[in-house]
C-alpha cells in the first residue's frame, strides 16, 4: 500500500482491511491506481493482484510489526490454537497467550489514541462526514451520499421514539431517504445471528406495518443477506 501518498486518516478501518475504498462512483484499490464500477471487479482485483489485502506483510512504513510479530499474526489468522502455535514456534503456550494479550492491549491503546486525535482535530467535521456504504453494494451513486447531518434530519423526521420503540411514521419518497432509514433500522438487527423469515418479520413489523418491503430493501441494498430459498436472513452490514 502506498500509505505515504494515500491519506490514511480519510479511510475507515473497514476500507483498510478490505483493500479498497470508494471515490465518487468508483471502487478504488488501496494499493494501485486501479478503479472500476463493480464491487465484484474490485474484490477480484485485490484478491488476484494484492493477495487479498495482506496488511500483515504490507511494506508501508506505517506497518511497524516485526518479523516475529508478522509470523504470529499470520498463524492467528489461520485459526491455529495457542498450543499449536507454541509447538510450531517452540515456545510455551503461556508465552503465546501473553503475546496475544499484548496485541490486544496495543489495539486498545491505538483505538483510544485515534478517538482522542479525531475528537481534537476533527471535532467540527462530523456533519460533513458520509455514512458508510454497505460493502456488497454493486453500484455506488448519489443514493448513498448521505452526510451524518442529513441522516440525523431524516431519522428525526420519519421515526417516532415516543413509545420507547422505534417506529417509522411513513415510508419516505426518494431513494436517498430510504437508504437513510435502512441505516437506522439495521441497528435493530442482531449481528452473528441467522433469522428465520418469521423471526425477521416479527422484528420488523413493530417498526413498520409493511414489513415485507422493509425486508426486501434491507436485502436489495446490501444491509442483509438471505439464503436462495428465503428461509434465513442475517445482517452483513
mmCIF file of C-alpha atoms in Angstrom:
data_model
loop_
_atom_site.group_PDB
_atom_site.id
_atom_site.type_symbol
_atom_site.label_atom_id
_atom_site.label_comp_id
_atom_site.label_asym_id
_atom_site.label_seq_id
_atom_site.Cartn_x
_atom_site.Cartn_y
_atom_site.Cartn_z
ATOM 1 C CA UNK A 1 0.000 0.000 0.000
ATOM 2 C CA UNK A 2 1.320 3.436 -0.894
ATOM 3 C CA UNK A 3 0.500 4.810 2.536
ATOM 4 C CA UNK A 4 2.958 7.667 2.074
ATOM 5 C CA UNK A 5 0.771 9.143 -0.685
ATOM 6 C CA UNK A 6 -2.646 7.987 0.491
ATOM 7 C CA UNK A 7 -4.487 9.895 3.204
ATOM 8 C CA UNK A 8 -4.922 7.055 5.680
ATOM 9 C CA UNK A 9 -6.859 9.309 8.049
ATOM 10 C CA UNK A 10 -9.549 9.701 5.404
ATOM 11 C CA UNK A 11 -10.100 5.947 5.247
ATOM 12 C CA UNK A 12 -12.135 3.806 7.599
ATOM 13 C CA UNK A 13 -10.829 0.639 9.238
ATOM 14 C CA UNK A 14 -13.165 -1.381 7.024
ATOM 15 C CA UNK A 15 -11.662 0.215 3.900
ATOM 16 C CA UNK A 16 -8.130 -0.524 5.070
ATOM 17 C CA UNK A 17 -8.993 -4.151 5.844
ATOM 18 C CA UNK A 18 -10.837 -4.850 2.595
ATOM 19 C CA UNK A 19 -8.154 -3.252 0.414
ATOM 20 C CA UNK A 20 -10.356 -0.782 -1.471
ATOM 21 C CA UNK A 21 -12.356 2.389 -0.958
ATOM 22 C CA UNK A 22 -14.979 4.425 -2.771
ATOM 23 C CA UNK A 23 -14.327 7.689 -4.596
ATOM 24 C CA UNK A 24 -17.378 9.340 -6.181
ATOM 25 C CA UNK A 25 -18.879 6.496 -8.276
ATOM 26 C CA UNK A 26 -15.789 4.270 -8.465
ATOM 27 C CA UNK A 27 -14.316 1.474 -6.394
ATOM 28 C CA UNK A 28 -10.603 2.263 -5.966
ATOM 29 C CA UNK A 29 -7.759 -0.063 -4.997
ATOM 30 C CA UNK A 30 -5.748 0.996 -1.938
ATOM 31 C CA UNK A 31 -2.566 -0.451 -3.429
ATOM 32 C CA UNK A 32 -2.504 0.833 -7.011
ATOM 33 C CA UNK A 33 -4.393 3.130 -9.388
ATOM 34 C CA UNK A 34 -6.958 0.513 -10.418
ATOM 35 C CA UNK A 35 -10.545 1.806 -10.493
ATOM 36 C CA UNK A 36 -13.794 0.118 -11.513
ATOM 37 C CA UNK A 37 -17.557 0.412 -11.199
ATOM 38 C CA UNK A 38 -18.466 -3.054 -9.894
ATOM 39 C CA UNK A 39 -17.889 -4.455 -6.415
ATOM 40 C CA UNK A 40 -17.126 -7.919 -7.777
ATOM 41 C CA UNK A 41 -14.381 -6.484 -10.005
ATOM 42 C CA UNK A 42 -12.545 -4.661 -7.207
ATOM 43 C CA UNK A 43 -12.796 -7.686 -4.918
ATOM 44 C CA UNK A 44 -11.323 -9.908 -7.630
ATOM 45 C CA UNK A 45 -8.562 -7.385 -8.342
ATOM 46 C CA UNK A 46 -7.498 -7.133 -4.686
ATOM 47 C CA UNK A 47 -7.533 -10.924 -4.336
ATOM 48 C CA UNK A 48 -5.544 -11.569 -7.535
ATOM 49 C CA UNK A 49 -3.094 -8.673 -7.512
ATOM 50 C CA UNK A 50 -2.593 -7.888 -3.830
ATOM 51 C CA UNK A 51 -3.030 -11.218 -2.016
ATOM 52 C CA UNK A 52 -6.399 -10.203 -0.617
ATOM 53 C CA UNK A 53 -5.237 -7.053 1.211
ATOM 54 C CA UNK A 54 -2.470 -8.689 3.236
ATOM 55 C CA UNK A 55 -1.953 -5.931 5.806
ATOM 56 C CA UNK A 56 0.308 -8.069 7.983
ATOM 57 C CA UNK A 57 3.076 -8.199 5.375
ATOM 58 C CA UNK A 58 2.492 -4.781 3.838
ATOM 59 C CA UNK A 59 5.744 -2.910 3.199
ATOM 60 C CA UNK A 60 4.399 0.529 4.076
ATOM 61 C CA UNK A 61 6.349 2.427 6.721
ATOM 62 C CA UNK A 62 3.181 2.504 8.807
ATOM 63 C CA UNK A 63 3.411 -1.256 9.340
ATOM 64 C CA UNK A 64 5.661 -1.465 12.414
ATOM 65 C CA UNK A 65 5.240 -5.201 13.059
ATOM 66 C CA UNK A 66 8.478 -7.129 13.489
ATOM 67 C CA UNK A 67 9.102 -10.335 11.529
ATOM 68 C CA UNK A 68 8.228 -12.397 14.608
ATOM 69 C CA UNK A 69 5.005 -10.448 15.153
ATOM 70 C CA UNK A 70 4.056 -10.836 11.495
ATOM 71 C CA UNK A 71 4.506 -14.584 11.781
ATOM 72 C CA UNK A 72 2.338 -14.684 14.907
ATOM 73 C CA UNK A 73 -0.420 -12.655 13.242
ATOM 74 C CA UNK A 74 -0.298 -14.998 10.258
ATOM 75 C CA UNK A 75 -0.687 -18.050 12.494
ATOM 76 C CA UNK A 76 -3.507 -16.439 14.495
ATOM 77 C CA UNK A 77 -5.274 -15.503 11.255
ATOM 78 C CA UNK A 78 -5.002 -19.118 10.094
ATOM 79 C CA UNK A 79 -7.126 -20.105 13.077
ATOM 80 C CA UNK A 80 -4.446 -22.114 14.837
ATOM 81 C CA UNK A 81 -4.776 -22.677 18.567
ATOM 82 C CA UNK A 82 -2.303 -21.325 21.085
ATOM 83 C CA UNK A 83 -0.941 -24.804 21.755
ATOM 84 C CA UNK A 84 -0.356 -25.476 18.044
ATOM 85 C CA UNK A 85 1.405 -22.147 17.582
ATOM 86 C CA UNK A 86 3.559 -22.771 20.641
ATOM 87 C CA UNK A 87 4.657 -26.143 19.269
ATOM 88 C CA UNK A 88 5.398 -24.715 15.828
ATOM 89 C CA UNK A 89 7.471 -21.857 17.242
ATOM 90 C CA UNK A 90 8.960 -23.956 20.038
ATOM 91 C CA UNK A 91 7.566 -21.680 22.722
ATOM 92 C CA UNK A 92 5.359 -22.291 25.744
ATOM 93 C CA UNK A 93 1.569 -21.802 25.417
ATOM 94 C CA UNK A 94 1.756 -19.181 28.171
ATOM 95 C CA UNK A 95 4.171 -17.146 26.033
ATOM 96 C CA UNK A 96 1.719 -17.225 23.135
ATOM 97 C CA UNK A 97 -1.163 -16.190 25.405
ATOM 98 C CA UNK A 98 0.918 -13.321 26.759
ATOM 99 C CA UNK A 99 1.756 -12.169 23.241
ATOM 100 C CA UNK A 100 -1.924 -12.265 22.292
ATOM 101 C CA UNK A 101 -2.720 -10.191 25.387
ATOM 102 C CA UNK A 102 -0.010 -7.700 24.379
ATOM 103 C CA UNK A 103 -1.501 -7.381 20.890
ATOM 104 C CA UNK A 104 -4.916 -6.727 22.446
ATOM 105 C CA UNK A 105 -3.534 -4.024 24.712
ATOM 106 C CA UNK A 106 -1.791 -2.313 21.802
ATOM 107 C CA UNK A 107 -5.049 -2.361 19.844
ATOM 108 C CA UNK A 108 -6.870 -0.721 22.763
ATOM 109 C CA UNK A 109 -4.181 1.949 23.034
ATOM 110 C CA UNK A 110 -4.334 2.641 19.301
ATOM 111 C CA UNK A 111 -8.124 2.870 19.373
ATOM 112 C CA UNK A 112 -8.087 5.278 22.303
ATOM 113 C CA UNK A 113 -5.390 7.397 20.654
ATOM 114 C CA UNK A 114 -7.384 7.559 17.402
ATOM 115 C CA UNK A 115 -10.536 8.619 19.265
ATOM 116 C CA UNK A 116 -8.569 11.320 21.089
ATOM 117 C CA UNK A 117 -6.976 12.510 17.846
ATOM 118 C CA UNK A 118 -10.302 12.695 15.977
ATOM 119 C CA UNK A 119 -12.034 14.451 18.858
ATOM 120 C CA UNK A 120 -9.237 17.032 18.968
ATOM 121 C CA UNK A 121 -8.649 17.736 15.281
ATOM 122 C CA UNK A 122 -11.942 16.779 13.611
ATOM 123 C CA UNK A 123 -14.470 17.905 16.192
ATOM 124 C CA UNK A 124 -16.427 20.063 13.736
ATOM 125 C CA UNK A 125 -16.355 17.783 10.697
ATOM 126 C CA UNK A 126 -18.909 15.129 11.699
ATOM 127 C CA UNK A 127 -21.776 16.947 9.974
ATOM 128 C CA UNK A 128 -19.958 16.626 6.627
ATOM 129 C CA UNK A 129 -18.865 13.004 7.104
ATOM 130 C CA UNK A 130 -20.647 10.493 4.882
ATOM 131 C CA UNK A 131 -22.356 7.406 6.223
ATOM 132 C CA UNK A 132 -20.534 4.162 5.388
ATOM 133 C CA UNK A 133 -21.762 2.215 2.374
ATOM 134 C CA UNK A 134 -22.707 -1.473 2.603
ATOM 135 C CA UNK A 135 -19.702 -3.331 1.134
ATOM 136 C CA UNK A 136 -21.782 -5.588 -1.138
ATOM 137 C CA UNK A 137 -23.395 -2.638 -2.934
ATOM 138 C CA UNK A 138 -22.740 -3.144 -6.649
ATOM 139 C CA UNK A 139 -23.417 0.379 -7.957
ATOM 140 C CA UNK A 140 -22.389 3.442 -5.931
ATOM 141 C CA UNK A 141 -24.332 6.610 -6.725
ATOM 142 C CA UNK A 142 -25.915 9.657 -5.069
ATOM 143 C CA UNK A 143 -28.344 7.489 -3.090
ATOM 144 C CA UNK A 144 -25.502 6.619 -0.752
ATOM 145 C CA UNK A 145 -24.003 10.122 -0.446
ATOM 146 C CA UNK A 146 -25.613 10.824 2.926
ATOM 147 C CA UNK A 147 -23.887 13.043 5.463
ATOM 148 C CA UNK A 148 -24.295 12.465 9.169
ATOM 149 C CA UNK A 149 -26.210 15.752 9.376
ATOM 150 C CA UNK A 150 -28.635 14.605 6.653
ATOM 151 C CA UNK A 151 -29.036 11.248 8.369
ATOM 152 C CA UNK A 152 -29.906 12.932 11.661
ATOM 153 C CA UNK A 153 -32.504 15.145 9.960
ATOM 154 C CA UNK A 154 -34.114 12.254 8.055
ATOM 155 C CA UNK A 155 -34.358 9.938 11.051
ATOM 156 C CA UNK A 156 -35.796 12.746 13.160
ATOM 157 C CA UNK A 157 -38.468 13.392 10.530
ATOM 158 C CA UNK A 158 -39.509 9.821 9.775
ATOM 159 C CA UNK A 159 -39.100 7.950 13.052
ATOM 160 C CA UNK A 160 -41.093 8.237 16.256
ATOM 161 C CA UNK A 161 -39.402 7.410 19.531
ATOM 162 C CA UNK A 162 -42.124 8.488 21.967
ATOM 163 C CA UNK A 163 -43.227 4.945 22.827
ATOM 164 C CA UNK A 164 -39.711 3.767 23.579
ATOM 165 C CA UNK A 165 -39.887 1.532 20.493
ATOM 166 C CA UNK A 166 -38.515 2.500 17.100
ATOM 167 C CA UNK A 167 -41.399 3.221 14.744
ATOM 168 C CA UNK A 168 -41.377 4.516 11.166
ATOM 169 C CA UNK A 169 -44.193 7.035 10.711
ATOM 170 C CA UNK A 170 -44.314 6.752 6.903
ATOM 171 C CA UNK A 171 -42.354 5.290 4.020
ATOM 172 C CA UNK A 172 -40.266 8.111 2.523
ATOM 173 C CA UNK A 173 -40.181 9.180 -1.102
ATOM 174 C CA UNK A 174 -36.742 9.168 -2.661
ATOM 175 C CA UNK A 175 -34.050 6.503 -2.654
ATOM 176 C CA UNK A 176 -31.631 8.570 -0.579
ATOM 177 C CA UNK A 177 -34.123 8.869 2.272
ATOM 178 C CA UNK A 178 -34.869 5.151 2.042
ATOM 179 C CA UNK A 179 -31.167 4.330 2.387
ATOM 180 C CA UNK A 180 -31.000 6.607 5.431
ATOM 181 C CA UNK A 181 -33.888 4.879 7.208
ATOM 182 C CA UNK A 182 -32.386 1.474 6.382
ATOM 183 C CA UNK A 183 -29.215 2.587 8.169
ATOM 184 C CA UNK A 184 -31.318 3.148 11.287
ATOM 185 C CA UNK A 185 -33.463 0.022 11.000
ATOM 186 C CA UNK A 186 -30.474 -2.306 10.587
ATOM 187 C CA UNK A 187 -29.284 -1.216 14.035
ATOM 188 C CA UNK A 188 -32.211 -3.195 15.466
ATOM 189 C CA UNK A 189 -30.964 -6.407 13.832
ATOM 190 C CA UNK A 190 -28.529 -8.536 15.817
ATOM 191 C CA UNK A 191 -25.154 -9.424 14.378
ATOM 192 C CA UNK A 192 -23.939 -13.022 14.086
ATOM 193 C CA UNK A 193 -27.450 -14.451 14.152
ATOM 194 C CA UNK A 194 -29.467 -16.125 11.425
ATOM 195 C CA UNK A 195 -33.152 -15.265 11.498
ATOM 196 C CA UNK A 196 -35.914 -17.339 10.005
ATOM 197 C CA UNK A 197 -38.282 -15.392 7.746
ATOM 198 C CA UNK A 198 -40.875 -15.398 10.510
ATOM 199 C CA UNK A 199 -38.355 -14.066 13.027
ATOM 200 C CA UNK A 200 -37.157 -11.204 10.844
ATOM 201 C CA UNK A 201 -40.752 -10.271 10.019
ATOM 202 C CA UNK A 202 -41.602 -10.297 13.712
ATOM 203 C CA UNK A 203 -38.671 -7.977 14.405
ATOM 204 C CA UNK A 204 -39.543 -5.518 11.612
ATOM 205 C CA UNK A 205 -43.347 -5.392 11.960
ATOM 206 C CA UNK A 206 -43.387 -3.148 15.075
ATOM 207 C CA UNK A 207 -41.160 -0.696 13.195
ATOM 208 C CA UNK A 208 -43.302 -0.501 10.048
ATOM 209 C CA UNK A 209 -46.513 -2.302 9.138
ATOM 210 C CA UNK A 210 -45.321 -3.231 5.636
ATOM 211 C CA UNK A 211 -42.501 -5.410 6.929
ATOM 212 C CA UNK A 212 -42.136 -7.186 3.583
ATOM 213 C CA UNK A 213 -40.976 -4.039 1.785
ATOM 214 C CA UNK A 214 -38.518 -3.231 4.579
ATOM 215 C CA UNK A 215 -37.134 -6.765 4.456
ATOM 216 C CA UNK A 216 -36.760 -6.598 0.676
ATOM 217 C CA UNK A 217 -34.964 -3.253 0.747
ATOM 218 C CA UNK A 218 -32.597 -4.405 3.508
ATOM 219 C CA UNK A 219 -31.524 -7.266 1.253
ATOM 220 C CA UNK A 220 -31.509 -5.339 -2.040
ATOM 221 C CA UNK A 221 -29.388 -2.527 -0.616
ATOM 222 C CA UNK A 222 -26.801 -4.797 0.983
ATOM 223 C CA UNK A 223 -27.706 -4.430 4.651
ATOM 224 C CA UNK A 224 -28.760 -8.083 4.968
ATOM 225 C CA UNK A 225 -28.273 -11.339 3.086
ATOM 226 C CA UNK A 226 -30.565 -14.324 2.723
ATOM 227 C CA UNK A 227 -30.462 -17.901 1.548
ATOM 228 C CA UNK A 228 -31.669 -18.563 -2.034
ATOM 229 C CA UNK A 229 -34.901 -20.071 -0.735
ATOM 230 C CA UNK A 230 -35.541 -17.110 1.578
ATOM 231 C CA UNK A 231 -35.714 -19.205 4.736
ATOM 232 C CA UNK A 232 -32.840 -17.478 6.554
ATOM 233 C CA UNK A 233 -31.746 -13.853 6.880
ATOM 234 C CA UNK A 234 -28.666 -12.361 8.517
ATOM 235 C CA UNK A 235 -27.035 -8.983 8.930
ATOM 236 C CA UNK A 236 -23.980 -8.253 6.785
ATOM 237 C CA UNK A 237 -23.559 -4.525 7.476
#
